[in-house]
Coordinates of C-alpha atoms and ligand atoms in Angstrom, one line a residue:
X647 CA 221.5 58.2 55.6
X648 CA 221.0 56.3 58.8
X649 CA 218.1 54.0 59.9
X650 CA 217.5 54.5 63.6
X651 CA 214.8 51.8 63.8
X652 CA 215.3 48.3 62.5
X653 CA 213.8 45.3 64.1
X654 CA 216.5 43.1 62.6
X655 CA 216.1 40.4 65.3
X656 CA 212.6 39.7 63.9
X657 CA 211.9 36.1 62.7
X658 CA 210.8 37.7 59.4
X659 CA 214.5 38.3 58.8
X660 CA 215.7 34.8 60.0
X661 CA 216.3 33.4 56.5
X662 CA 218.1 36.3 54.8
X663 CA 219.4 38.7 57.4
X664 CA 222.8 39.1 55.7
X665 CA 221.1 39.8 52.3
X666 CA 218.9 42.4 54.0
X667 CA 222.1 44.2 55.3
X668 CA 223.7 43.9 51.9
X669 CA 220.7 45.4 50.2
X670 CA 220.7 48.3 52.7
X671 CA 224.4 49.0 52.0
X672 CA 223.8 49.0 48.3
X673 CA 220.9 51.3 48.7
X674 CA 223.2 53.8 50.5
X675 CA 222.2 53.2 54.1
X676 CA 225.3 54.1 56.0
X677 CA 224.4 52.6 59.4
X678 CA 221.5 51.4 61.5
X679 CA 220.3 51.0 65.1
X680 CA 218.8 47.6 65.8
X681 CA 215.8 47.9 68.2
X682 CA 215.7 45.8 71.4
X683 CA 212.1 45.4 72.7
X684 CA 212.5 42.8 75.4
X685 CA 215.3 40.8 77.1
X686 CA 215.8 38.1 74.5
X687 CA 215.6 40.6 71.6
X688 CA 217.9 43.1 73.3
X689 CA 220.4 40.4 73.8
X690 CA 220.1 39.2 70.2
X691 CA 220.2 42.8 68.9
X692 CA 223.4 43.4 70.8
X693 CA 225.0 40.2 69.3
X694 CA 224.0 41.3 65.8
X695 CA 225.4 44.7 66.3
X696 CA 228.7 43.1 67.5
X697 CA 228.8 41.0 64.3
X698 CA 228.5 44.2 62.2
X699 CA 230.7 46.6 64.1
X700 CA 230.8 50.1 62.6
X701 CA 227.6 49.5 60.7
X702 CA 225.1 48.3 63.3
X703 CA 224.4 49.5 66.9
X704 CA 221.6 48.4 69.1
X705 CA 219.3 49.5 71.9
X706 CA 218.6 47.5 75.1
X707 CA 215.2 47.9 76.7
X708 CA 211.7 46.6 77.4
X709 CA 208.9 47.9 75.2
X710 CA 205.6 49.0 76.9
X711 CA 203.9 45.9 75.4
X712 CA 206.3 43.7 77.4
X713 CA 206.3 45.9 80.5
X714 CA 204.6 43.1 82.5
X715 CA 207.9 41.2 82.3
X716 CA 209.8 44.0 84.0
X717 CA 211.5 42.9 87.3
X718 CA 214.8 43.1 89.2
X719 CA 216.4 40.5 86.8
X720 CA 215.3 42.5 83.8
X721 CA 216.8 45.6 85.2
X722 CA 220.1 43.9 85.8
X723 CA 220.2 42.4 82.3
X724 CA 219.4 45.7 80.6
X725 CA 222.0 47.3 82.8
X726 CA 224.6 44.8 81.7
X727 CA 223.6 45.1 78.0
X728 CA 223.5 48.9 78.0
X729 CA 227.1 49.0 79.3
X730 CA 228.4 47.3 76.1
X731 CA 230.1 49.7 73.7
X732 CA 228.0 48.9 70.7
X733 CA 224.7 49.4 72.6
X734 CA 223.9 53.0 72.0
X735 CA 220.6 53.7 73.9
X736 CA 218.3 52.4 76.6
X737 CA 214.9 51.4 75.0
X738 CA 212.7 50.9 73.3
X739 CA 210.8 52.0 76.3
X740 CA 207.8 54.2 77.0
X741 CA 204.0 54.0 77.1
X742 CA 201.4 52.6 74.8
X743 CA 197.9 53.0 76.0
X744 CA 196.5 52.1 72.6
X745 CA 196.5 48.4 73.2
X746 CA 197.5 48.0 76.8
X747 CA 199.1 44.6 76.3
X748 CA 200.6 45.4 79.7
X749 CA 198.6 47.4 82.2
X750 CA 199.2 51.2 82.4
X751 CA 200.6 50.7 85.9
X752 CA 203.1 48.0 84.7
X753 CA 204.1 50.3 81.8
X754 CA 204.7 53.3 84.0
X755 CA 206.8 51.2 86.4
X756 CA 209.0 49.7 83.6
X757 CA 209.3 53.1 81.8
X758 CA 210.4 55.0 85.0
X759 CA 212.9 52.3 85.9
X760 CA 214.5 52.4 82.5
X761 CA 214.7 56.2 82.6
X762 CA 216.5 55.9 86.0
X763 CA 218.8 53.3 84.5
X764 CA 219.6 55.5 81.5
X765 CA 220.2 58.5 83.8
X766 CA 222.6 56.4 85.9
X767 CA 224.5 55.2 82.9
X768 CA 224.2 58.7 81.2
X769 CA 222.9 57.1 78.1
X770 CA 220.4 58.3 75.4
X771 CA 216.9 56.9 75.4
X772 CA 215.0 55.4 72.5
X773 CA 211.3 56.1 73.3
X774 CA 207.9 54.8 72.2
X775 CA 204.7 56.8 72.9
X776 CA 201.2 55.9 71.7
X777 CA 198.0 57.4 73.0
X778 CA 199.8 58.3 76.2
X779 CA 201.3 61.7 75.6
X780 CA 200.4 63.4 78.9
X781 CA 201.7 60.6 81.2
X782 CA 204.7 60.1 78.9
X783 CA 205.7 63.7 79.2
X784 CA 205.1 63.8 82.9
X785 CA 207.2 60.8 83.7
X786 CA 210.0 61.7 81.3
X787 CA 210.4 65.4 82.1
X788 CA 212.2 65.1 85.5
X789 CA 214.9 62.9 83.9
X790 CA 215.7 64.9 80.8
X791 CA 218.6 67.0 82.3
X792 CA 220.3 63.7 83.2
X793 CA 219.9 62.1 79.7
X794 CA 222.4 63.0 76.9
X795 CA 219.6 62.6 74.3
X796 CA 216.0 61.4 74.1
X797 CA 214.5 60.3 70.8
X798 CA 210.8 59.6 70.4
X799 CA 210.7 57.0 67.6
X800 CA 207.9 56.5 65.1
X801 CA 206.3 59.8 66.1
X802 CA 202.6 59.7 64.9
X803 CA 201.1 62.2 67.3
X804 CA 199.1 65.4 66.8
X805 CA 200.4 69.0 66.3
X806 CA 200.0 69.7 70.0
X807 CA 201.9 66.6 70.9
X808 CA 204.7 67.5 68.5
X809 CA 204.9 70.9 70.1
X810 CA 205.0 69.2 73.5
X811 CA 207.8 66.9 72.5
X812 CA 209.8 69.7 70.9
X813 CA 209.5 71.9 73.9
X814 CA 210.8 69.1 76.1
X815 CA 213.9 69.0 73.8
X816 CA 213.2 65.6 72.3
X817 CA 214.4 64.5 68.9
X818 CA 211.8 63.1 66.6
X819 CA 211.9 59.8 64.6
X820 CA 209.8 59.7 61.5
X821 CA 208.9 56.4 59.7
X822 CA 207.2 55.5 56.5
X823 CA 203.9 55.8 58.4
X824 CA 204.0 59.4 57.1
X825 CA 203.7 57.9 53.5
X826 CA 200.2 56.6 54.3
X827 CA 197.8 58.6 52.2
X828 CA 194.9 57.7 54.6
X829 CA 196.5 58.1 58.1
X830 CA 199.7 60.1 57.5
X831 CA 198.4 63.4 56.2
X832 CA 198.2 65.3 59.5
X833 CA 201.8 64.2 60.3
X834 CA 203.0 65.1 56.8
X835 CA 201.7 68.6 57.2
X836 CA 203.7 68.9 60.5
X837 CA 207.0 67.8 59.0
X838 CA 208.3 71.3 58.3
X839 CA 207.9 72.2 62.0
X840 CA 210.6 69.7 63.1
X841 CA 214.0 71.5 63.3
X842 CA 216.4 69.7 61.0
X843 CA 218.9 69.1 63.9
X844 CA 216.1 67.2 65.8
X845 CA 214.9 65.0 62.9
X846 CA 215.7 61.3 62.5
X847 CA 214.5 58.8 59.9
X848 CA 213.7 55.1 60.3
X849 CA 212.0 52.3 58.5
X850 CA 210.8 50.3 61.6
X851 CA 211.4 47.3 59.3
X852 CA 209.9 44.7 58.9
X853 CA 206.8 46.7 59.9
X854 CA 205.4 49.8 58.2
X855 CA 206.1 49.2 54.6
X856 CA 205.5 52.7 53.0
X857 CA 202.1 52.5 51.3
X858 CA 203.3 54.7 48.4
X859 CA 206.3 52.5 47.6
X860 CA 206.2 51.2 44.0
X861 CA 206.8 48.5 43.1
X862 CA 206.1 46.9 46.5
X863 CA 208.0 43.7 47.4
X864 CA 205.8 40.6 47.0
X865 CA 206.5 39.7 50.7
X866 CA 205.1 43.1 51.9
X867 CA 208.0 43.1 54.3
X868 CA 209.7 46.4 55.0
X869 CA 213.5 46.5 54.8
X870 CA 216.1 49.1 55.7
X871 CA 216.9 49.3 51.9
X872 CA 213.6 51.3 51.6
X873 CA 215.0 54.1 53.8
X874 CA 215.9 56.2 50.7
X875 CA 212.2 56.2 49.7
X876 CA 211.3 57.7 53.1
X877 CA 214.2 60.2 52.9
X878 CA 212.9 61.3 49.5
X879 CA 209.3 61.7 50.5
X880 CA 210.1 63.5 53.8
X881 CA 212.5 65.8 51.9
X882 CA 209.8 66.6 49.4
X883 CA 207.2 67.4 52.1
X884 CA 209.8 69.5 54.0
X885 CA 210.9 71.3 50.8
X886 CA 214.5 70.1 51.2
X887 CA 217.0 68.4 49.1
X888 CA 216.9 64.6 49.7
X889 CA 220.6 64.2 49.6
X890 CA 221.1 67.0 52.1
X891 CA 218.4 65.5 54.4
X892 CA 219.9 62.1 54.2
X893 CA 223.3 63.5 55.3
X894 CA 221.8 65.7 57.9
X895 CA 219.7 63.0 59.6
X896 CA 222.7 60.6 59.4
X897 CA 224.8 63.2 61.3
X898 CA 222.0 63.7 63.8
X899 CA 221.8 59.9 64.5
X900 CA 225.6 59.7 65.0
X901 CA 225.7 62.8 67.3
X902 CA 222.6 61.9 69.4
X903 CA 223.5 58.2 69.9
X904 CA 227.3 59.1 70.1
X905 CA 228.3 56.5 67.5
X906 CA 231.8 56.1 66.3
Ligands
ZN1500 ZN1 207.7 51.7 68.9

């Protein structure tokens, strides 16, 4: 199994990052993609991936929350990072109209620029979309034939939005959000509609500790070592064998992000 969304650069992992990686290995996680969400984090993610060649890869991009920081210098820096062999995707990039930490105009500008960059480099994109599906799809669609793969990570949208993403050819990242017995039920019911070849699994650690995990760590911090729990739950709700699903989603991650 492969965790496509680990915020390993988070200060929450500052004290025990190597123990976190070791626990993930012991739990059967075969590889992970470290998320870059702004310039310093993308730089740090790339350095971490380089330290753990063959086990960790990273993304380089600017999250919609940080879109106000997008400028010419950011574009150059992301371009340089994205050209490194262990950087597997441009992103996390996209739109988040839920909280608008950057204005919608700033978000659209940074998103479009990163799509253009990914197209120029012929790289996969690692996407974030929250409460912005229509604009997200409109901005993304013209670029899709120039992108080798596009993954919408931590998908939490509606049935209609899932249909929209699938019809665009996107792959879908599912986190432990789906394990939430209050908010995750609609998504849980949609899980069987995602074709197995287009499904990816992720913890989004240290965020989104699965609510149905027992026992829960005292820290309430999520870790990649909890990916097997998500694999098991998603497999149950898709009526699939967990071992098969772990293997299948691992293959998907390696194929889509072209990992070797
Ligand atoms: Zn995200």
